[in-house]
PDB file of C-alpha atoms in Angstrom:
ATOM      1  CA  MET W   1      51.240 180.335 102.953  1.00  0.00           C
ATOM      2  CA  VAL W   2      51.745 177.412 105.300  1.00  0.00           C
ATOM      3  CA  LYS W   3      48.480 175.853 104.188  1.00  0.00           C
ATOM      4  CA  LEU W   4      49.540 176.096 100.574  1.00  0.00           C
ATOM      5  CA  LEU W   5      52.846 174.393 101.261  1.00  0.00           C
ATOM      6  CA  CYS W   6      51.143 171.481 103.075  1.00  0.00           C
ATOM      7  CA  LEU W   7      48.720 170.942 100.215  1.00  0.00           C
ATOM      8  CA  PHE W   8      51.632 170.870  97.764  1.00  0.00           C
ATOM      9  CA  LEU W   9      53.539 168.215  99.752  1.00  0.00           C
ATOM     10  CA  LEU W  10      50.429 166.082 100.226  1.00  0.00           C
ATOM     11  CA  GLY W  11      49.705 166.214  96.532  1.00  0.00           C
ATOM     12  CA  THR W  12      53.245 165.155  95.708  1.00  0.00           C
ATOM     13  CA  LEU W  13      53.064 162.099  98.042  1.00  0.00           C
ATOM     14  CA  CYS W  14      49.789 160.976  96.580  1.00  0.00           C
ATOM     15  CA  LEU W  15      51.205 161.289  93.089  1.00  0.00           C
ATOM     16  CA  CYS W  16      54.225 159.148  93.947  1.00  0.00           C
ATOM     17  CA  PHE W  17      52.079 156.489  95.599  1.00  0.00           C
ATOM     18  CA  GLY W  18      49.785 156.276  92.654  1.00  0.00           C
ATOM     19  CA  VAL W  19      52.619 155.924  90.163  1.00  0.00           C
ATOM     20  CA  GLY W  20      54.254 153.174  92.282  1.00  0.00           C
ATOM     21  CA  ALA W  21      51.037 151.184  92.584  1.00  0.00           C
ATOM     22  CA  TYR W  22      50.440 151.534  88.874  1.00  0.00           C
ATOM     23  CA  GLU W  23      53.933 150.319  87.999  1.00  0.00           C
ATOM     24  CA  SER W  24      53.667 147.266  90.349  1.00  0.00           C
ATOM     25  CA  SER W  25      50.307 146.274  88.881  1.00  0.00           C
ATOM     26  CA  HIS W  26      51.649 146.687  85.400  1.00  0.00           C
ATOM     27  CA  MET W  27      54.725 144.519  86.104  1.00  0.00           C
ATOM     28  CA  LEU W  28      52.577 141.777  87.705  1.00  0.00           C
ATOM     29  CA  GLN W  29      50.233 141.664  84.734  1.00  0.00           C
ATOM     30  CA  ALA W  30      53.163 141.597  82.305  1.00  0.00           C
ATOM     31  CA  ALA W  31      54.771 138.688  84.156  1.00  0.00           C
ATOM     32  CA  LEU W  32      51.522 136.680  84.245  1.00  0.00           C
ATOM     33  CA  ASN W  33      50.874 137.282  80.544  1.00  0.00           C
ATOM     34  CA  PHE W  34      54.444 136.346  79.511  1.00  0.00           C
ATOM     35  CA  LYS W  35      54.267 133.400  77.056  1.00  0.00           C
ATOM     36  CA  GLY W  36      57.945 132.877  76.239  1.00  0.00           C
ATOM     37  CA  PRO W  37      60.375 130.489  78.001  1.00  0.00           C
ATOM     38  CA  LEU W  38      61.257 131.441  81.546  1.00  0.00           C
ATOM     39  CA  PRO W  39      64.979 132.160  82.100  1.00  0.00           C
ATOM     40  CA  CYS W  40      65.035 129.784  85.085  1.00  0.00           C
ATOM     41  CA  GLY W  41      63.996 126.708  83.083  1.00  0.00           C
ATOM     42  CA  ASN W  42      61.325 124.570  84.742  1.00  0.00           C
ATOM     43  CA  TRP W  43      61.307 126.478  88.010  1.00  0.00           C
ATOM     44  CA  ASP W  44      58.070 128.134  89.071  1.00  0.00           C
ATOM     45  CA  CYS W  45      59.169 131.764  88.806  1.00  0.00           C
ATOM     46  CA  SER W  46      55.552 133.031  88.902  1.00  0.00           C
ATOM     47  CA  CYS W  47      55.405 132.074  92.594  1.00  0.00           C
ATOM     48  CA  ALA W  48      57.026 135.392  93.438  1.00  0.00           C
ATOM     49  CA  PHE W  49      54.063 137.168  91.923  1.00  0.00           C
ATOM     50  CA  LYS W  50      51.290 134.790  92.988  1.00  0.00           C
ATOM     51  CA  GLY W  51      52.280 134.946  96.659  1.00  0.00           C
ATOM     52  CA  GLN W  52      52.619 131.178  97.190  1.00  0.00           C
ATOM     53  CA  SER W  53      53.777 129.926 100.595  1.00  0.00           C
ATOM     54  CA  GLU W  54      57.102 128.634  99.254  1.00  0.00           C
ATOM     55  CA  CYS W  55      57.802 131.951  97.625  1.00  0.00           C
ATOM     56  CA  CYS W  56      61.179 131.061  96.178  1.00  0.00           C
ATOM     57  CA  CYS W  57      61.884 130.175  92.572  1.00  0.00           C
ATOM     58  CA  GLY W  58      62.522 126.444  92.271  1.00  0.00           C
ATOM     59  CA  ALA W  59      61.405 125.590  95.813  1.00  0.00           C
ATOM     60  CA  LYS W  60      59.298 122.630  94.711  1.00  0.00           C
ATOM     61  CA  ASP W  61      62.114 121.270  92.556  1.00  0.00           C
ATOM     62  CA  LEU W  62      64.595 121.683  95.385  1.00  0.00           C
ATOM     63  CA  TYR W  63      62.284 119.826  97.752  1.00  0.00           C
ATOM     64  CA  ARG W  64      61.997 116.957  95.277  1.00  0.00           C
ATOM     65  CA  VAL W  65      65.786 116.830  94.859  1.00  0.00           C
ATOM     66  CA  GLU W  66      66.223 116.835  98.635  1.00  0.00           C
ATOM     67  CA  GLU W  67      63.779 113.972  99.118  1.00  0.00           C
ATOM     68  CA  SER W  68      65.323 111.968  96.275  1.00  0.00           C
ATOM     69  CA  THR W  69      68.847 112.545  97.608  1.00  0.00           C
ATOM     70  CA  PHE W  70      67.859 111.535 101.134  1.00  0.00           C
ATOM     71  CA  SER W  71      66.193 108.368  99.836  1.00  0.00           C
ATOM     72  CA  ARG W  72      69.263 107.414  97.804  1.00  0.00           C
ATOM     73  CA  LEU W  73      71.649 108.129 100.671  1.00  0.00           C
ATOM     74  CA  HIS W  74      69.510 106.028 103.001  1.00  0.00           C
ATOM     75  CA  SER W  75      69.602 103.079 100.568  1.00  0.00           C
ATOM     76  CA  LEU W  76      73.334 103.526  99.990  1.00  0.00           C
ATOM     77  CA  TRP W  77      74.046 103.623 103.726  1.00  0.00           C
ATOM     78  CA  GLY W  78      72.072 100.408 104.221  1.00  0.00           C
ATOM     79  CA  ALA W  79      74.023  98.686 101.438  1.00  0.00           C
ATOM     80  CA  ILE W  80      77.368  99.866 102.847  1.00  0.00           C
ATOM     81  CA  THR W  81      76.428  98.679 106.333  1.00  0.00           C
ATOM     82  CA  GLU W  82      75.434  95.257 105.022  1.00  0.00           C
ATOM     83  CA  LEU W  83      78.620  94.979 102.966  1.00  0.00           C
ATOM     84  CA  HIS W  84      80.784  96.077 105.901  1.00  0.00           C
ATOM     85  CA  THR W  85      79.143  93.568 108.228  1.00  0.00           C
ATOM     86  CA  HIS W  86      79.568  90.731 105.737  1.00  0.00           C
ATOM     87  CA  THR W  87      83.174  91.663 104.941  1.00  0.00           C
ATOM     88  CA  HIS W  88      84.088  92.035 108.618  1.00  0.00           C
ATOM     89  CA  THR W  89      82.497  88.697 109.507  1.00  0.00           C
ATOM     90  CA  GLN W  90      84.180  86.969 106.582  1.00  0.00           C
ATOM     91  CA  ALA W  91      87.565  88.506 107.452  1.00  0.00           C
ATOM     92  CA  VAL W  92      87.344  87.439 111.091  1.00  0.00           C
ATOM     93  CA  THR W  93      86.278  83.935 110.067  1.00  0.00           C
ATOM     94  CA  ASP W  94      89.144  83.652 107.584  1.00  0.00           C
ATOM     95  CA  LEU W  95      91.662  84.728 110.231  1.00  0.00           C
ATOM     96  CA  GLN W  96      90.609  82.022 112.704  1.00  0.00           C
ATOM     97  CA  ILE W  97      93.084  79.408 111.509  1.00  0.00           C
ATOM     98  CA  SER W  98      95.025  77.544 114.184  1.00  0.00           C
ATOM     99  CA  PHE W  99      95.545  74.031 115.457  1.00  0.00           C
ATOM    100  CA  LYS W 100      97.189  72.069 118.227  1.00  0.00           C
ATOM    101  CA  ALA W 101      97.625  68.300 118.251  1.00  0.00           C
ATOM    102  CA  SER W 102      99.598  65.856 120.373  1.00  0.00           C
ATOM    103  CA  LEU W 103     100.876  62.297 120.055  1.00  0.00           C
ATOM    104  CA  THR W 104      99.160  59.395 121.786  1.00  0.00           C
ATOM    105  CA  THR W 105     100.336  55.811 122.399  1.00  0.00           C
ATOM    106  CA  THR W 106      97.567  54.346 120.221  1.00  0.00           C
ATOM    107  CA  ASN W 107      99.966  53.446 117.387  1.00  0.00           C
ATOM    108  CA  PHE W 108     102.856  52.461 119.654  1.00  0.00           C
ATOM    109  CA  LYS W 109     104.301  48.970 119.925  1.00  0.00           C
ATOM    110  CA  ALA W 110     106.316  47.367 122.692  1.00  0.00           C
ATOM    111  CA  ILE W 111     110.088  47.359 122.196  1.00  0.00           C
ATOM    112  CA  GLY W 112     111.944  45.945 125.166  1.00  0.00           C
ATOM    113  CA  GLY W 113     110.583  47.722 128.230  1.00  0.00           C
ATOM    114  CA  ALA W 114     109.131  50.704 126.321  1.00  0.00           C
ATOM    115  CA  ASP W 115     106.244  51.549 124.028  1.00  0.00           C
ATOM    116  CA  CYS W 116     107.536  53.070 120.799  1.00  0.00           C
ATOM    117  CA  PHE W 117     106.329  54.654 117.582  1.00  0.00           C
ATOM    118  CA  GLY W 118     108.618  53.136 114.948  1.00  0.00           C
ATOM    119  CA  PRO W 119     111.013  52.155 113.626  1.00  0.00           C
ATOM    120  CA  PHE W 120     109.778  51.934 110.039  1.00  0.00           C
ATOM    121  CA  THR W 121     111.569  51.130 106.805  1.00  0.00           C
ATOM    122  CA  ILE W 122     110.517  54.466 105.252  1.00  0.00           C
ATOM    123  CA  ASP W 123     109.898  57.996 106.486  1.00  0.00           C
ATOM    124  CA  VAL W 124     106.425  58.124 108.058  1.00  0.00           C
ATOM    125  CA  PRO W 125     104.241  61.146 108.941  1.00  0.00           C
ATOM    126  CA  ILE W 126     103.641  61.233 112.689  1.00  0.00           C
ATOM    127  CA  PRO W 127      99.890  60.970 113.417  1.00  0.00           C
ATOM    128  CA  TYR W 128      99.276  63.582 116.093  1.00  0.00           C
ATOM    129  CA  SER W 129      95.766  62.253 116.677  1.00  0.00           C
ATOM    130  CA  SER W 130      94.810  64.031 119.914  1.00  0.00           C
ATOM    131  CA  VAL W 131      93.472  67.361 118.667  1.00  0.00           C
ATOM    132  CA  SER W 132      92.661  70.083 121.191  1.00  0.00           C
ATOM    133  CA  LEU W 133      92.323  72.963 118.709  1.00  0.00           C
ATOM    134  CA  ASN W 134      91.481  73.036 115.010  1.00  0.00           C
ATOM    135  CA  HIS W 135      89.992  76.413 113.992  1.00  0.00           C
ATOM    136  CA  GLY W 136      89.504  76.564 110.249  1.00  0.00           C
ATOM    137  CA  GLY W 137      89.591  72.766 109.888  1.00  0.00           C
ATOM    138  CA  GLY W 138      93.008  72.762 108.228  1.00  0.00           C
ATOM    139  CA  TYR W 139      94.508  69.936 110.284  1.00  0.00           C
ATOM    140  CA  SER W 140      93.689  66.257 109.615  1.00  0.00           C
ATOM    141  CA  PRO W 141      94.281  64.032 112.681  1.00  0.00           C
ATOM    142  CA  PHE W 142      93.998  60.925 110.483  1.00  0.00           C
ATOM    143  CA  LEU W 143      96.881  61.959 108.251  1.00  0.00           C
ATOM    144  CA  GLY W 144      98.781  64.237 110.631  1.00  0.00           C
ATOM    145  CA  ILE W 145      98.842  66.869 107.877  1.00  0.00           C
ATOM    146  CA  PHE W 146      97.907  70.549 107.953  1.00  0.00           C
ATOM    147  CA  THR W 147      96.558  71.965 104.674  1.00  0.00           C
ATOM    148  CA  ALA W 148      96.447  75.769 104.466  1.00  0.00           C
ATOM    149  CA  PRO W 149      92.829  76.955 103.967  1.00  0.00           C
ATOM    150  CA  ARG W 150      94.116  80.266 102.602  1.00  0.00           C
ATOM    151  CA  ALA W 151      97.337  81.976 101.597  1.00  0.00           C
ATOM    152  CA  GLY W 152      99.262  83.742 104.328  1.00  0.00           C
ATOM    153  CA  VAL W 153     102.209  83.766 106.692  1.00  0.00           C
ATOM    154  CA  TYR W 154     101.995  80.941 109.227  1.00  0.00           C
ATOM    155  CA  ILE W 155     103.985  79.896 112.273  1.00  0.00           C
ATOM    156  CA  PHE W 156     104.520  76.220 113.127  1.00  0.00           C
ATOM    157  CA  SER W 157     106.026  74.548 116.153  1.00  0.00           C
ATOM    158  CA  VAL W 158     106.984  70.916 116.757  1.00  0.00           C
ATOM    159  CA  THR W 159     108.105  69.565 120.133  1.00  0.00           C
ATOM    160  CA  VAL W 160     109.718  66.125 120.283  1.00  0.00           C
ATOM    161  CA  TYR W 161     110.046  63.970 123.378  1.00  0.00           C
ATOM    162  CA  SER W 162     111.430  60.477 123.867  1.00  0.00           C
ATOM    163  CA  PHE W 163     112.103  58.424 127.011  1.00  0.00           C
ATOM    164  CA  VAL W 164     113.855  55.046 127.016  1.00  0.00           C
ATOM    165  CA  GLU W 165     115.083  52.662 129.688  1.00  0.00           C
ATOM    166  CA  VAL W 166     118.436  53.199 131.342  1.00  0.00           C
ATOM    167  CA  ASN W 167     121.343  52.002 129.157  1.00  0.00           C
ATOM    168  CA  SER W 168     119.041  52.020 126.110  1.00  0.00           C
ATOM    169  CA  ARG W 169     119.554  54.216 123.072  1.00  0.00           C
ATOM    170  CA  LEU W 170     117.778  57.456 122.248  1.00  0.00           C
ATOM    171  CA  TYR W 171     117.540  57.290 118.490  1.00  0.00           C
ATOM    172  CA  HIS W 172     115.149  59.613 116.680  1.00  0.00           C
ATOM    173  CA  LYS W 173     115.072  62.130 113.860  1.00  0.00           C
ATOM    174  CA  VAL W 174     111.931  64.177 113.395  1.00  0.00           C
ATOM    175  CA  GLN W 175     111.588  66.582 110.451  1.00  0.00           C
ATOM    176  CA  LEU W 176     109.095  69.346 109.794  1.00  0.00           C
ATOM    177  CA  MET W 177     108.058  69.064 106.140  1.00  0.00           C
ATOM    178  CA  LYS W 178     106.434  71.480 103.690  1.00  0.00           C
ATOM    179  CA  ASN W 179     105.036  69.937 100.517  1.00  0.00           C
ATOM    180  CA  GLY W 180     107.365  66.955 100.915  1.00  0.00           C
ATOM    181  CA  GLN W 181     110.511  69.018 101.531  1.00  0.00           C
ATOM    182  CA  PRO W 182     112.283  69.003 104.949  1.00  0.00           C
ATOM    183  CA  LEU W 183     112.649  72.387 106.633  1.00  0.00           C
ATOM    184  CA  VAL W 184     114.022  71.765 110.131  1.00  0.00           C
ATOM    185  CA  ALA W 185     114.767  68.682 112.230  1.00  0.00           C
ATOM    186  CA  VAL W 186     115.092  67.498 115.817  1.00  0.00           C
ATOM    187  CA  TRP W 187     117.334  64.490 116.279  1.00  0.00           C
ATOM    188  CA  GLN W 188     119.121  62.454 118.945  1.00  0.00           C
ATOM    189  CA  ASP W 189     121.537  59.494 118.854  1.00  0.00           C
ATOM    190  CA  ASN W 190     123.211  58.609 122.160  1.00  0.00           C
ATOM    191  CA  GLN W 191     123.187  56.209 125.069  1.00  0.00           C
ATOM    192  CA  GLU W 192     124.109  58.757 127.719  1.00  0.00           C
ATOM    193  CA  ASP W 193     120.610  60.191 128.190  1.00  0.00           C
ATOM    194  CA  ALA W 194     117.481  58.182 128.777  1.00  0.00           C
ATOM    195  CA  GLU W 195     115.208  61.166 128.212  1.00  0.00           C
ATOM    196  CA  ASP W 196     115.322  64.111 125.832  1.00  0.00           C
ATOM    197  CA  SER W 197     113.109  66.897 124.487  1.00  0.00           C
ATOM    198  CA  ALA W 198     113.559  69.675 121.916  1.00  0.00           C
ATOM    199  CA  THR W 199     111.456  72.201 119.968  1.00  0.00           C
ATOM    200  CA  GLN W 200     111.677  73.777 116.539  1.00  0.00           C
ATOM    201  CA  VAL W 201     109.679  76.854 115.432  1.00  0.00           C
ATOM    202  CA  VAL W 202     109.420  78.141 111.851  1.00  0.00           C
ATOM    203  CA  VAL W 203     107.600  80.964 110.063  1.00  0.00           C
ATOM    204  CA  LEU W 204     106.442  80.106 106.539  1.00  0.00           C
ATOM    205  CA  MET W 205     104.754  81.793 103.607  1.00  0.00           C
ATOM    206  CA  MET W 206     102.003  79.447 102.458  1.00  0.00           C
ATOM    207  CA  ASN W 207      99.761  79.389  99.423  1.00  0.00           C
ATOM    208  CA  LYS W 208      96.278  77.986  99.704  1.00  0.00           C
ATOM    209  CA  GLY W 209      96.551  74.180  99.630  1.00  0.00           C
ATOM    210  CA  CYS W 210     100.166  73.986 100.832  1.00  0.00           C
ATOM    211  CA  GLN W 211     100.747  71.118 103.296  1.00  0.00           C
ATOM    212  CA  VAL W 212     102.871  70.908 106.417  1.00  0.00           C
ATOM    213  CA  TYR W 213     103.458  67.770 108.472  1.00  0.00           C
ATOM    214  CA  VAL W 214     106.032  66.068 110.686  1.00  0.00           C
ATOM    215  CA  ASN W 215     108.051  63.040 109.571  1.00  0.00           C
ATOM    216  CA  LEU W 216     109.776  60.322 111.592  1.00  0.00           C
ATOM    217  CA  ALA W 217     112.888  59.287 109.674  1.00  0.00           C
ATOM    218  CA  ALA W 218     113.243  55.656 108.602  1.00  0.00           C
ATOM    219  CA  GLY W 219     114.889  53.373 111.191  1.00  0.00           C
ATOM    220  CA  ARG W 220     114.244  55.795 114.088  1.00  0.00           C
ATOM    221  CA  ASN W 221     111.691  55.715 116.898  1.00  0.00           C
ATOM    222  CA  LEU W 222     110.011  57.710 119.649  1.00  0.00           C
ATOM    223  CA  CYS W 223     109.566  55.826 122.922  1.00  0.00           C
ATOM    224  CA  CYS W 224     108.163  56.094 126.397  1.00  0.00           C
ATOM    225  CA  ALA W 225     109.475  53.716 129.067  1.00  0.00           C
ATOM    226  CA  ASP W 226     106.748  54.287 131.623  1.00  0.00           C
ATOM    227  CA  SER W 227     103.168  53.344 132.384  1.00  0.00           C
ATOM    228  CA  LYS W 228     100.506  53.948 129.737  1.00  0.00           C
ATOM    229  CA  THR W 229      98.887  56.680 131.789  1.00  0.00           C
ATOM    230  CA  GLU W 230     102.138  58.490 132.437  1.00  0.00           C
ATOM    231  CA  CYS W 231     103.171  58.210 128.801  1.00  0.00           C
ATOM    232  CA  GLU W 232      99.872  59.715 127.659  1.00  0.00           C
ATOM    233  CA  ASN W 233     100.311  62.609 130.083  1.00  0.00           C
ATOM    234  CA  ARG W 234     103.873  63.280 128.964  1.00  0.00           C
ATOM    235  CA  TYR W 235     103.120  63.039 125.267  1.00  0.00           C
ATOM    236  CA  SER W 236     100.162  65.418 125.506  1.00  0.00           C
ATOM    237  CA  LEU W 237     102.620  67.992 126.889  1.00  0.00           C
ATOM    238  CA  TYR W 238     105.924  67.182 125.201  1.00  0.00           C
ATOM    239  CA  ASN W 239     105.126  65.627 121.811  1.00  0.00           C
ATOM    240  CA  THR W 240     103.073  68.270 120.043  1.00  0.00           C
ATOM    241  CA  PHE W 241     102.506  69.840 116.641  1.00  0.00           C
ATOM    242  CA  THR W 242     100.965  73.329 116.484  1.00  0.00           C
ATOM    243  CA  GLY W 243     100.428  76.116 113.979  1.00  0.00           C
ATOM    244  CA  HIS W 244      98.405  79.230 113.282  1.00  0.00           C
ATOM    245  CA  LEU W 245      97.969  81.999 110.733  1.00  0.00           C
ATOM    246  CA  LEU W 246      99.916  85.161 111.569  1.00  0.00           C
ATOM    247  CA  TYR W 247      98.360  87.260 108.814  1.00  0.00           C
ATOM    248  CA  PRO W 248      96.770  86.596 105.396  1.00  0.00           C
ATOM    249  CA  LEU W 249      98.235  87.413 102.017  1.00  0.00           C
TER     250      LEU W 249
END
C-alpha cells in the first residue's frame, strides 16, 4: 500500500514538471516567432527570452540615453563655467572705477609773496594734474574732468586749501560741477585768517558719459605763501579731488 502511494506521488510530480517545461518552451517559441509590433516600441523585448547579459527590456536604449545625457551635461557645465568666469571678470573690472588727484603749483603765478592759481576773468576748471589713482581711466589730468565710464551711483569729494601772507585776503570760491551745473561750493572771503581748508562730499547718480569737475570762480584764487617744496606737500594733502563708483546701475 505504501509502495503504491509513493508511485502515485512520483508520477504526479513528473507530470507537472513535464507540463511546465512544455509550456515554457511553447511560450519561448511563440515569442521568437512573433512578427507583429512589440508593445514596448523599439526596445529589445526578446532579450528576456534570449538570455542576454543586459536582460532588461530597453537596457541598450537606456545606456545610450545615459551616455548622451552625460555628454550634454558635460558640455553645458563647461559653457556655464566659461560664461560665469567671463561675467565675473567683466563685473569686477567694471566695478574698479575710482580716482584721486591733487593740485600742483605748475600752473601757479606769483602774486605778492605767494604763488597762486588765478584769478581769471571766467570760471576755470581746476587742473588736478598729480594723479595717484585712476582705475577705469575715467579721470583726465589734462582737463581736470572725470567722465563716468558706466552708469551708477558715485561719491565725489573735493578738499580746498589756501594759504596767504599775513594781512592778505583769502578769496576763493570752488564749485563741484556736474555737466556744467554747480552742485556744492567751498568759499572764503576774509582778511582775518591767513590759512583755510574745507571739504565737500556728494553722492550722485551718473549716466555713462556724465562729467564731473571742479571750478574756480572768476576773480578768485587759491594761493600758497610758502616755499615751493612746502606748497607741493600741502597741496598734495589738502587740495584734492577724488571719486569712486559705489555701485553700478
